[in-house]
JSON list of C-alpha atoms in Angstrom, two decimals:
[
{"chain": "V", "resi": 10, "resn": "MET", "atom": "CA", "xyz": [14.66, -20.25, 17.11]},
{"chain": "V", "resi": 11, "resn": "ARG", "atom": "CA", "xyz": [15.02, -16.50, 16.71]},
{"chain": "V", "resi": 12, "resn": "ILE", "atom": "CA", "xyz": [13.78, -14.16, 19.44]},
{"chain": "V", "resi": 13, "resn": "LEU", "atom": "CA", "xyz": [13.26, -10.41, 19.59]},
{"chain": "V", "resi": 14, "resn": "ILE", "atom": "CA", "xyz": [13.56, -8.66, 22.97]},
{"chain": "V", "resi": 15, "resn": "VAL", "atom": "CA", "xyz": [12.09, -5.17, 23.25]},
{"chain": "V", "resi": 16, "resn": "GLU", "atom": "CA", "xyz": [13.21, -3.90, 26.69]},
{"chain": "V", "resi": 17, "resn": "ASP", "atom": "CA", "xyz": [14.36, -0.40, 27.65]},
{"chain": "V", "resi": 18, "resn": "GLU", "atom": "CA", "xyz": [16.19, -1.38, 30.86]},
{"chain": "V", "resi": 19, "resn": "PRO", "atom": "CA", "xyz": [19.80, -1.86, 29.49]},
{"chain": "V", "resi": 20, "resn": "THR", "atom": "CA", "xyz": [21.00, -4.27, 32.19]},
{"chain": "V", "resi": 21, "resn": "LEU", "atom": "CA", "xyz": [17.91, -6.46, 32.03]},
{"chain": "V", "resi": 22, "resn": "GLY", "atom": "CA", "xyz": [17.92, -6.46, 28.25]},
{"chain": "V", "resi": 23, "resn": "ARG", "atom": "CA", "xyz": [21.57, -7.55, 28.05]},
{"chain": "V", "resi": 24, "resn": "GLN", "atom": "CA", "xyz": [21.04, -10.21, 30.74]},
{"chain": "V", "resi": 25, "resn": "LEU", "atom": "CA", "xyz": [18.07, -11.69, 28.90]},
{"chain": "V", "resi": 26, "resn": "LYS", "atom": "CA", "xyz": [19.91, -11.65, 25.58]},
{"chain": "V", "resi": 27, "resn": "SER", "atom": "CA", "xyz": [22.90, -13.39, 27.06]},
{"chain": "V", "resi": 28, "resn": "THR", "atom": "CA", "xyz": [20.83, -16.01, 28.88]},
{"chain": "V", "resi": 29, "resn": "LEU", "atom": "CA", "xyz": [18.73, -16.84, 25.84]},
{"chain": "V", "resi": 30, "resn": "GLU", "atom": "CA", "xyz": [21.81, -17.11, 23.64]},
{"chain": "V", "resi": 31, "resn": "GLN", "atom": "CA", "xyz": [23.30, -19.49, 26.16]},
{"chain": "V", "resi": 32, "resn": "ASN", "atom": "CA", "xyz": [20.11, -21.57, 25.80]},
{"chain": "V", "resi": 33, "resn": "GLY", "atom": "CA", "xyz": [20.53, -21.85, 22.03]},
{"chain": "V", "resi": 34, "resn": "TYR", "atom": "CA", "xyz": [18.41, -18.95, 20.74]},
{"chain": "V", "resi": 35, "resn": "ALA", "atom": "CA", "xyz": [19.40, -16.37, 18.15]},
{"chain": "V", "resi": 36, "resn": "VAL", "atom": "CA", "xyz": [18.47, -13.04, 19.81]},
{"chain": "V", "resi": 37, "resn": "ASP", "atom": "CA", "xyz": [17.99, -9.43, 18.66]},
{"chain": "V", "resi": 38, "resn": "LEU", "atom": "CA", "xyz": [17.62, -6.62, 21.25]},
{"chain": "V", "resi": 39, "resn": "SER", "atom": "CA", "xyz": [15.74, -3.32, 20.86]},
{"chain": "V", "resi": 40, "resn": "THR", "atom": "CA", "xyz": [15.50, -0.65, 23.56]},
{"chain": "V", "resi": 41, "resn": "ASP", "atom": "CA", "xyz": [12.50, 1.43, 22.48]},
{"chain": "V", "resi": 42, "resn": "GLY", "atom": "CA", "xyz": [9.06, 0.96, 20.99]},
{"chain": "V", "resi": 43, "resn": "GLU", "atom": "CA", "xyz": [9.68, 2.63, 17.63]},
{"chain": "V", "resi": 44, "resn": "ASP", "atom": "CA", "xyz": [12.75, 0.53, 16.81]},
{"chain": "V", "resi": 45, "resn": "GLY", "atom": "CA", "xyz": [11.17, -2.59, 18.29]},
{"chain": "V", "resi": 46, "resn": "HIS", "atom": "CA", "xyz": [8.06, -2.15, 16.16]},
{"chain": "V", "resi": 47, "resn": "PHE", "atom": "CA", "xyz": [10.20, -1.76, 13.02]},
{"chain": "V", "resi": 48, "resn": "MET", "atom": "CA", "xyz": [12.25, -4.87, 13.75]},
{"chain": "V", "resi": 49, "resn": "GLY", "atom": "CA", "xyz": [9.14, -6.95, 14.49]},
{"chain": "V", "resi": 50, "resn": "SER", "atom": "CA", "xyz": [7.53, -5.68, 11.27]},
{"chain": "V", "resi": 51, "resn": "THR", "atom": "CA", "xyz": [10.48, -6.30, 8.99]},
{"chain": "V", "resi": 52, "resn": "GLU", "atom": "CA", "xyz": [12.28, -9.36, 10.42]},
{"chain": "V", "resi": 53, "resn": "GLU", "atom": "CA", "xyz": [11.11, -12.93, 11.03]},
{"chain": "V", "resi": 54, "resn": "TYR", "atom": "CA", "xyz": [10.87, -14.11, 14.65]},
{"chain": "V", "resi": 55, "resn": "ASP", "atom": "CA", "xyz": [9.68, -17.23, 16.42]},
{"chain": "V", "resi": 56, "resn": "ALA", "atom": "CA", "xyz": [8.69, -15.25, 19.50]},
{"chain": "V", "resi": 57, "resn": "VAL", "atom": "CA", "xyz": [8.93, -11.76, 21.01]},
{"chain": "V", "resi": 58, "resn": "ILE", "atom": "CA", "xyz": [9.55, -10.67, 24.59]},
{"chain": "V", "resi": 59, "resn": "LEU", "atom": "CA", "xyz": [7.92, -7.21, 24.88]},
{"chain": "V", "resi": 60, "resn": "ASP", "atom": "CA", "xyz": [8.14, -4.78, 27.79]},
{"chain": "V", "resi": 61, "resn": "LEU", "atom": "CA", "xyz": [5.06, -2.56, 28.12]},
{"chain": "V", "resi": 62, "resn": "GLY", "atom": "CA", "xyz": [6.77, 0.52, 29.60]},
{"chain": "V", "resi": 63, "resn": "LEU", "atom": "CA", "xyz": [8.79, 1.54, 26.54]},
{"chain": "V", "resi": 64, "resn": "PRO", "atom": "CA", "xyz": [9.91, 4.99, 25.39]},
{"chain": "V", "resi": 65, "resn": "GLU", "atom": "CA", "xyz": [8.82, 6.40, 21.99]},
{"chain": "V", "resi": 66, "resn": "ILE", "atom": "CA", "xyz": [5.89, 4.00, 21.62]},
{"chain": "V", "resi": 67, "resn": "ASP", "atom": "CA", "xyz": [4.45, 2.00, 24.56]},
{"chain": "V", "resi": 68, "resn": "GLY", "atom": "CA", "xyz": [4.36, -1.78, 24.39]},
{"chain": "V", "resi": 69, "resn": "LEU", "atom": "CA", "xyz": [0.61, -2.15, 24.14]},
{"chain": "V", "resi": 70, "resn": "THR", "atom": "CA", "xyz": [0.56, 0.14, 21.09]},
{"chain": "V", "resi": 71, "resn": "VAL", "atom": "CA", "xyz": [3.44, -1.74, 19.49]},
{"chain": "V", "resi": 72, "resn": "LEU", "atom": "CA", "xyz": [1.67, -5.05, 20.04]},
{"chain": "V", "resi": 73, "resn": "GLY", "atom": "CA", "xyz": [-1.60, -3.73, 18.59]},
{"chain": "V", "resi": 74, "resn": "MET", "atom": "CA", "xyz": [0.25, -2.44, 15.53]},
{"chain": "V", "resi": 75, "resn": "TRP", "atom": "CA", "xyz": [1.90, -5.82, 14.91]},
{"chain": "V", "resi": 76, "resn": "ARG", "atom": "CA", "xyz": [-1.41, -7.65, 15.13]},
{"chain": "V", "resi": 77, "resn": "LYS", "atom": "CA", "xyz": [-3.08, -5.19, 12.74]},
{"chain": "V", "resi": 78, "resn": "GLU", "atom": "CA", "xyz": [-0.20, -5.77, 10.35]},
{"chain": "V", "resi": 79, "resn": "GLY", "atom": "CA", "xyz": [-0.83, -9.48, 10.49]},
{"chain": "V", "resi": 80, "resn": "ARG", "atom": "CA", "xyz": [2.29, -10.39, 12.52]},
{"chain": "V", "resi": 81, "resn": "LYS", "atom": "CA", "xyz": [1.35, -13.65, 14.24]},
{"chain": "V", "resi": 82, "resn": "PHE", "atom": "CA", "xyz": [4.46, -14.52, 16.25]},
{"chain": "V", "resi": 83, "resn": "PRO", "atom": "CA", "xyz": [3.76, -15.34, 19.93]},
{"chain": "V", "resi": 84, "resn": "VAL", "atom": "CA", "xyz": [4.39, -12.42, 22.29]},
{"chain": "V", "resi": 85, "resn": "LEU", "atom": "CA", "xyz": [5.38, -12.69, 25.95]},
{"chain": "V", "resi": 86, "resn": "VAL", "atom": "CA", "xyz": [4.64, -9.40, 27.71]},
{"chain": "V", "resi": 87, "resn": "LEU", "atom": "CA", "xyz": [6.88, -8.12, 30.53]},
{"chain": "V", "resi": 88, "resn": "THR", "atom": "CA", "xyz": [5.77, -5.35, 32.83]},
{"chain": "V", "resi": 89, "resn": "ALA", "atom": "CA", "xyz": [6.32, -3.85, 36.26]},
{"chain": "V", "resi": 90, "resn": "ARG", "atom": "CA", "xyz": [2.54, -3.51, 36.49]},
{"chain": "V", "resi": 91, "resn": "ASP", "atom": "CA", "xyz": [0.86, -6.43, 38.20]},
{"chain": "V", "resi": 92, "resn": "SER", "atom": "CA", "xyz": [-2.82, -5.42, 38.28]},
{"chain": "V", "resi": 93, "resn": "TRP", "atom": "CA", "xyz": [-5.47, -7.66, 36.70]},
{"chain": "V", "resi": 94, "resn": "SER", "atom": "CA", "xyz": [-6.55, -4.80, 34.42]},
{"chain": "V", "resi": 95, "resn": "ASP", "atom": "CA", "xyz": [-3.05, -4.48, 32.93]},
{"chain": "V", "resi": 96, "resn": "LYS", "atom": "CA", "xyz": [-2.96, -8.22, 32.29]},
{"chain": "V", "resi": 97, "resn": "VAL", "atom": "CA", "xyz": [-6.36, -8.09, 30.58]},
{"chain": "V", "resi": 98, "resn": "ALA", "atom": "CA", "xyz": [-5.28, -5.14, 28.46]},
{"chain": "V", "resi": 99, "resn": "GLY", "atom": "CA", "xyz": [-2.14, -6.97, 27.32]},
{"chain": "V", "resi": 100, "resn": "LEU", "atom": "CA", "xyz": [-3.98, -10.16, 26.49]},
{"chain": "V", "resi": 101, "resn": "ASP", "atom": "CA", "xyz": [-6.73, -8.29, 24.67]},
{"chain": "V", "resi": 102, "resn": "ALA", "atom": "CA", "xyz": [-4.08, -6.43, 22.61]},
{"chain": "V", "resi": 103, "resn": "GLY", "atom": "CA", "xyz": [-2.82, -9.77, 21.33]},
{"chain": "V", "resi": 104, "resn": "ALA", "atom": "CA", "xyz": [-0.30, -10.99, 23.92]},
{"chain": "V", "resi": 105, "resn": "ASP", "atom": "CA", "xyz": [0.04, -14.77, 24.31]},
{"chain": "V", "resi": 106, "resn": "ASP", "atom": "CA", "xyz": [1.47, -14.75, 27.85]},
{"chain": "V", "resi": 107, "resn": "TYR", "atom": "CA", "xyz": [2.22, -12.32, 30.64]},
{"chain": "V", "resi": 108, "resn": "LEU", "atom": "CA", "xyz": [5.04, -12.12, 33.19]},
{"chain": "V", "resi": 109, "resn": "ALA", "atom": "CA", "xyz": [5.30, -9.46, 35.89]},
{"chain": "V", "resi": 110, "resn": "LYS", "atom": "CA", "xyz": [8.65, -8.04, 37.05]},
{"chain": "V", "resi": 111, "resn": "PRO", "atom": "CA", "xyz": [10.61, -9.18, 38.96]},
{"chain": "V", "resi": 112, "resn": "PHE", "atom": "CA", "xyz": [10.66, -12.68, 37.59]},
{"chain": "V", "resi": 113, "resn": "GLN", "atom": "CA", "xyz": [12.88, -15.74, 37.59]},
{"chain": "V", "resi": 114, "resn": "THR", "atom": "CA", "xyz": [14.77, -16.21, 34.31]},
{"chain": "V", "resi": 115, "resn": "GLU", "atom": "CA", "xyz": [14.01, -19.95, 34.40]},
{"chain": "V", "resi": 116, "resn": "GLU", "atom": "CA", "xyz": [10.30, -19.21, 34.39]},
{"chain": "V", "resi": 117, "resn": "LEU", "atom": "CA", "xyz": [10.67, -16.82, 31.44]},
{"chain": "V", "resi": 118, "resn": "ILE", "atom": "CA", "xyz": [12.56, -19.42, 29.44]},
{"chain": "V", "resi": 119, "resn": "ALA", "atom": "CA", "xyz": [10.02, -22.14, 30.27]},
{"chain": "V", "resi": 120, "resn": "ARG", "atom": "CA", "xyz": [7.13, -19.86, 29.19]},
{"chain": "V", "resi": 121, "resn": "LEU", "atom": "CA", "xyz": [9.03, -18.96, 26.02]},
{"chain": "V", "resi": 122, "resn": "ARG", "atom": "CA", "xyz": [9.59, -22.61, 25.14]},
{"chain": "V", "resi": 123, "resn": "ALA", "atom": "CA", "xyz": [5.91, -23.33, 25.67]},
{"chain": "V", "resi": 124, "resn": "LEU", "atom": "CA", "xyz": [4.84, -20.42, 23.43]},
{"chain": "V", "resi": 125, "resn": "ILE", "atom": "CA", "xyz": [7.09, -21.56, 20.62]},
{"chain": "V", "resi": 126, "resn": "ARG", "atom": "CA", "xyz": [5.88, -25.17, 20.94]},
{"chain": "V", "resi": 127, "resn": "ARG", "atom": "CA", "xyz": [2.23, -24.16, 20.86]},
{"chain": "V", "resi": 128, "resn": "ALA", "atom": "CA", "xyz": [2.80, -21.84, 17.90]},
{"chain": "V", "resi": 129, "resn": "SER", "atom": "CA", "xyz": [4.24, -24.71, 15.88]},
{"chain": "V", "resi": 130, "resn": "GLY", "atom": "CA", "xyz": [1.62, -27.21, 17.00]},
{"chain": "V", "resi": 131, "resn": "ASN", "atom": "CA", "xyz": [3.74, -29.16, 19.46]},
{"chain": "V", "resi": 132, "resn": "SER", "atom": "CA", "xyz": [2.40, -29.92, 22.92]},
{"chain": "V", "resi": 133, "resn": "SER", "atom": "CA", "xyz": [5.41, -31.77, 24.39]},
{"chain": "V", "resi": 134, "resn": "SER", "atom": "CA", "xyz": [8.79, -30.37, 25.40]},
{"chain": "V", "resi": 135, "resn": "GLU", "atom": "CA", "xyz": [10.37, -33.40, 23.67]},
{"chain": "V", "resi": 136, "resn": "LEU", "atom": "CA", "xyz": [10.44, -33.28, 19.86]},
{"chain": "V", "resi": 137, "resn": "ILE", "atom": "CA", "xyz": [10.62, -36.66, 18.17]},
{"chain": "V", "resi": 138, "resn": "ALA", "atom": "CA", "xyz": [11.20, -37.86, 14.66]},
{"chain": "V", "resi": 139, "resn": "GLY", "atom": "CA", "xyz": [11.80, -41.65, 14.49]},
{"chain": "V", "resi": 140, "resn": "ASP", "atom": "CA", "xyz": [14.82, -42.52, 16.63]},
{"chain": "V", "resi": 141, "resn": "VAL", "atom": "CA", "xyz": [15.85, -38.84, 16.99]},
{"chain": "V", "resi": 142, "resn": "ARG", "atom": "CA", "xyz": [14.75, -36.98, 20.13]},
{"chain": "V", "resi": 143, "resn": "LEU", "atom": "CA", "xyz": [15.41, -33.37, 21.12]},
{"chain": "V", "resi": 144, "resn": "ASP", "atom": "CA", "xyz": [14.52, -32.21, 24.62]},
{"chain": "V", "resi": 145, "resn": "THR", "atom": "CA", "xyz": [13.87, -28.46, 24.49]},
{"chain": "V", "resi": 146, "resn": "ARG", "atom": "CA", "xyz": [14.24, -28.20, 28.28]},
{"chain": "V", "resi": 147, "resn": "SER", "atom": "CA", "xyz": [17.73, -29.62, 28.53]},
{"chain": "V", "resi": 148, "resn": "GLY", "atom": "CA", "xyz": [18.93, -29.11, 24.96]},
{"chain": "V", "resi": 149, "resn": "ARG", "atom": "CA", "xyz": [19.78, -32.82, 24.85]},
{"chain": "V", "resi": 150, "resn": "VAL", "atom": "CA", "xyz": [19.67, -34.65, 21.52]},
{"chain": "V", "resi": 151, "resn": "THR", "atom": "CA", "xyz": [19.66, -38.46, 21.36]},
{"chain": "V", "resi": 152, "resn": "LEU", "atom": "CA", "xyz": [19.66, -41.09, 18.65]},
{"chain": "V", "resi": 153, "resn": "ASN", "atom": "CA", "xyz": [18.33, -44.50, 19.67]},
{"chain": "V", "resi": 154, "resn": "GLY", "atom": "CA", "xyz": [18.66, -43.32, 23.29]},
{"chain": "V", "resi": 155, "resn": "GLU", "atom": "CA", "xyz": [22.33, -42.39, 22.94]},
{"chain": "V", "resi": 156, "resn": "PRO", "atom": "CA", "xyz": [23.37, -38.74, 23.36]},
{"chain": "V", "resi": 157, "resn": "VAL", "atom": "CA", "xyz": [24.59, -36.93, 20.24]},
{"chain": "V", "resi": 158, "resn": "LYS", "atom": "CA", "xyz": [26.71, -33.83, 20.49]},
{"chain": "V", "resi": 159, "resn": "LEU", "atom": "CA", "xyz": [25.76, -31.01, 18.15]},
{"chain": "V", "resi": 160, "resn": "THR", "atom": "CA", "xyz": [27.28, -27.58, 17.66]},
{"chain": "V", "resi": 161, "resn": "ALA", "atom": "CA", "xyz": [25.10, -24.56, 18.55]},
{"chain": "V", "resi": 162, "resn": "GLN", "atom": "CA", "xyz": [24.17, -23.89, 14.90]},
{"chain": "V", "resi": 163, "resn": "GLU", "atom": "CA", "xyz": [23.47, -27.57, 14.19]},
{"chain": "V", "resi": 164, "resn": "TYR", "atom": "CA", "xyz": [21.21, -27.68, 17.21]},
{"chain": "V", "resi": 165, "resn": "LYS", "atom": "CA", "xyz": [19.34, -24.53, 16.12]},
{"chain": "V", "resi": 166, "resn": "LEU", "atom": "CA", "xyz": [18.77, -25.91, 12.62]},
{"chain": "V", "resi": 167, "resn": "LEU", "atom": "CA", "xyz": [17.63, -29.34, 13.87]},
{"chain": "V", "resi": 168, "resn": "SER", "atom": "CA", "xyz": [15.35, -27.73, 16.45]},
{"chain": "V", "resi": 169, "resn": "TYR", "atom": "CA", "xyz": [13.72, -25.52, 13.85]},
{"chain": "V", "resi": 170, "resn": "LEU", "atom": "CA", "xyz": [13.09, -28.42, 11.49]},
{"chain": "V", "resi": 171, "resn": "LEU", "atom": "CA", "xyz": [11.67, -30.57, 14.34]},
{"chain": "V", "resi": 172, "resn": "HIS", "atom": "CA", "xyz": [9.37, -27.71, 15.38]},
{"chain": "V", "resi": 173, "resn": "HIS", "atom": "CA", "xyz": [8.11, -27.70, 11.78]},
{"chain": "V", "resi": 174, "resn": "LYS", "atom": "CA", "xyz": [8.21, -31.45, 11.16]},
{"chain": "V", "resi": 175, "resn": "GLY", "atom": "CA", "xyz": [6.58, -32.51, 7.90]},
{"chain": "V", "resi": 176, "resn": "LYS", "atom": "CA", "xyz": [6.88, -29.08, 6.32]},
{"chain": "V", "resi": 177, "resn": "VAL", "atom": "CA", "xyz": [9.23, -27.92, 3.61]},
{"chain": "V", "resi": 178, "resn": "VAL", "atom": "CA", "xyz": [11.51, -25.17, 5.00]},
{"chain": "V", "resi": 179, "resn": "SER", "atom": "CA", "xyz": [13.47, -23.01, 2.58]},
{"chain": "V", "resi": 180, "resn": "ARG", "atom": "CA", "xyz": [17.10, -22.03, 3.09]},
{"chain": "V", "resi": 181, "resn": "THR", "atom": "CA", "xyz": [15.97, -18.40, 3.42]},
{"chain": "V", "resi": 182, "resn": "GLU", "atom": "CA", "xyz": [13.57, -19.30, 6.23]},
{"chain": "V", "resi": 183, "resn": "LEU", "atom": "CA", "xyz": [16.28, -21.24, 8.05]},
{"chain": "V", "resi": 184, "resn": "ILE", "atom": "CA", "xyz": [18.71, -18.35, 7.74]},
{"chain": "V", "resi": 185, "resn": "GLU", "atom": "CA", "xyz": [16.09, -15.90, 9.10]},
{"chain": "V", "resi": 186, "resn": "HIS", "atom": "CA", "xyz": [15.32, -18.07, 12.11]},
{"chain": "V", "resi": 187, "resn": "ILE", "atom": "CA", "xyz": [18.69, -19.48, 13.26]},
{"chain": "V", "resi": 188, "resn": "TYR", "atom": "CA", "xyz": [20.82, -16.32, 12.93]},
{"chain": "V", "resi": 189, "resn": "ASP", "atom": "CA", "xyz": [20.41, -13.04, 14.74]},
{"chain": "V", "resi": 190, "resn": "GLN", "atom": "CA", "xyz": [20.39, -9.71, 12.87]},
{"chain": "V", "resi": 191, "resn": "ASP", "atom": "CA", "xyz": [24.12, -9.02, 13.27]},
{"chain": "V", "resi": 192, "resn": "PHE", "atom": "CA", "xyz": [25.33, -12.42, 12.04]},
{"chain": "V", "resi": 193, "resn": "ASP", "atom": "CA", "xyz": [27.04, -12.61, 8.68]},
{"chain": "V", "resi": 194, "resn": "ARG", "atom": "CA", "xyz": [24.47, -14.78, 6.95]},
{"chain": "V", "resi": 195, "resn": "ASP", "atom": "CA", "xyz": [25.62, -17.17, 4.24]},
{"chain": "V", "resi": 196, "resn": "SER", "atom": "CA", "xyz": [23.13, -19.60, 2.67]},
{"chain": "V", "resi": 197, "resn": "ASN", "atom": "CA", "xyz": [25.95, -22.02, 1.83]},
{"chain": "V", "resi": 198, "resn": "THR", "atom": "CA", "xyz": [26.53, -22.71, 5.54]},
{"chain": "V", "resi": 199, "resn": "ILE", "atom": "CA", "xyz": [23.03, -24.24, 5.76]},
{"chain": "V", "resi": 200, "resn": "GLU", "atom": "CA", "xyz": [24.08, -27.10, 3.50]},
{"chain": "V", "resi": 201, "resn": "VAL", "atom": "CA", "xyz": [27.21, -27.56, 5.59]},
{"chain": "V", "resi": 202, "resn": "PHE", "atom": "CA", "xyz": [25.15, -27.89, 8.79]},
{"chain": "V", "resi": 203, "resn": "VAL", "atom": "CA", "xyz": [22.68, -30.26, 7.11]},
{"chain": "V", "resi": 204, "resn": "THR", "atom": "CA", "xyz": [25.57, -32.45, 5.96]},
{"chain": "V", "resi": 205, "resn": "ARG", "atom": "CA", "xyz": [27.04, -32.54, 9.51]},
{"chain": "V", "resi": 206, "resn": "ILE", "atom": "CA", "xyz": [23.68, -33.42, 11.05]},
{"chain": "V", "resi": 207, "resn": "ARG", "atom": "CA", "xyz": [23.21, -36.27, 8.56]},
{"chain": "V", "resi": 208, "resn": "LYS", "atom": "CA", "xyz": [26.64, -37.64, 9.50]},
{"chain": "V", "resi": 209, "resn": "LYS", "atom": "CA", "xyz": [25.67, -37.59, 13.19]},
{"chain": "V", "resi": 210, "resn": "LEU", "atom": "CA", "xyz": [22.04, -38.70, 13.00]},
{"chain": "V", "resi": 211, "resn": "GLY", "atom": "CA", "xyz": [21.82, -40.62, 9.74]},
{"chain": "V", "resi": 212, "resn": "PRO", "atom": "CA", "xyz": [21.68, -39.76, 6.01]},
{"chain": "V", "resi": 213, "resn": "ASP", "atom": "CA", "xyz": [17.85, -39.87, 5.84]},
{"chain": "V", "resi": 214, "resn": "VAL", "atom": "CA", "xyz": [17.05, -37.66, 8.83]},
{"chain": "V", "resi": 215, "resn": "ILE", "atom": "CA", "xyz": [16.75, -34.52, 6.65]},
{"chain": "V", "resi": 216, "resn": "THR", "atom": "CA", "xyz": [15.40, -34.64, 3.10]},
{"chain": "V", "resi": 217, "resn": "THR", "atom": "CA", "xyz": [16.51, -32.15, 0.50]},
{"chain": "V", "resi": 218, "resn": "ILE", "atom": "CA", "xyz": [13.56, -30.95, -1.61]},
{"chain": "V", "resi": 219, "resn": "ARG", "atom": "CA", "xyz": [15.25, -29.73, -4.77]},
{"chain": "V", "resi": 220, "resn": "GLY", "atom": "CA", "xyz": [14.57, -26.08, -5.48]},
{"chain": "V", "resi": 221, "resn": "LEU", "atom": "CA", "xyz": [12.50, -25.63, -2.33]},
{"chain": "V", "resi": 222, "resn": "GLY", "atom": "CA", "xyz": [14.52, -26.44, 0.77]},
{"chain": "V", "resi": 223, "resn": "TYR", "atom": "CA", "xyz": [14.57, -29.14, 3.44]},
{"chain": "V", "resi": 224, "resn": "SER", "atom": "CA", "xyz": [12.09, -31.35, 5.23]},
{"chain": "V", "resi": 225, "resn": "LEU", "atom": "CA", "xyz": [12.32, -33.48, 8.33]},
{"chain": "V", "resi": 226, "resn": "ASP", "atom": "CA", "xyz": [9.63, -36.15, 8.44]},
{"chain": "V", "resi": 227, "resn": "ASP", "atom": "CA", "xyz": [8.80, -38.90, 10.89]},
{"chain": "V", "resi": 228, "resn": "PRO", "atom": "CA", "xyz": [9.78, -42.22, 9.25]},
{"chain": "V", "resi": 229, "resn": "ALA", "atom": "CA", "xyz": [6.32, -43.44, 10.03]},
{"chain": "V", "resi": 230, "resn": "GLN", "atom": "CA", "xyz": [4.92, -40.88, 7.60]},
{"chain": "V", "resi": 231, "resn": "PRO", "atom": "CA", "xyz": [5.16, -41.19, 3.79]},
{"chain": "V", "resi": 232, "resn": "GLY", "atom": "CA", "xyz": [8.43, -39.79, 2.45]},
{"chain": "V", "resi": 233, "resn": "ARG", "atom": "CA", "xyz": [8.74, -36.82, 0.13]},
{"chain": "V", "resi": 234, "resn": "GLY", "atom": "CA", "xyz": [11.32, -38.43, -2.09]}
]
């Protein structure tokens, strides 16, 4: 899952970026509204953490611009303002959730997980496909109840496919969502990660759709071939 943080407080921005990366997210950080708007308009994100009190362009304006442009990623608004009118303004502008400063990092991560689950149509924190289970709270992956150790990139790829179970996901989409902006992206590494996941979880866990990408289906559903 790839996250954009738009936060002008340098220390808080770096702390959030580091914490989210430790929790398995690919993270880009912007420190003002103009740059944040550009990144959100030109890059693909699974969710955005947006501060309202930004220089250049304020957060509410940035959010409104994204929604007018048709950007549908879930947005978690951060602000030092805690009045009901500010919350209403943020939600009316298109925010999906609201968190007032100061906040506990654990709560922010929990809210972020929930936003991403809801955006992809998943109501549970545990993602399941046959005998494979991924707990988004703990980052634990199991096969037939037994823990399976994945690398950070393998986990990100599996998590993204599980969040979009039953859909065909292209290599380009996977690259855009499991790597941050500064990562040296190579589409060939996707096939390497898929091969490693198949070795650990079974050869049929991920289906290659020739010319289109990859699909992860529940075995109870009809296969794609």
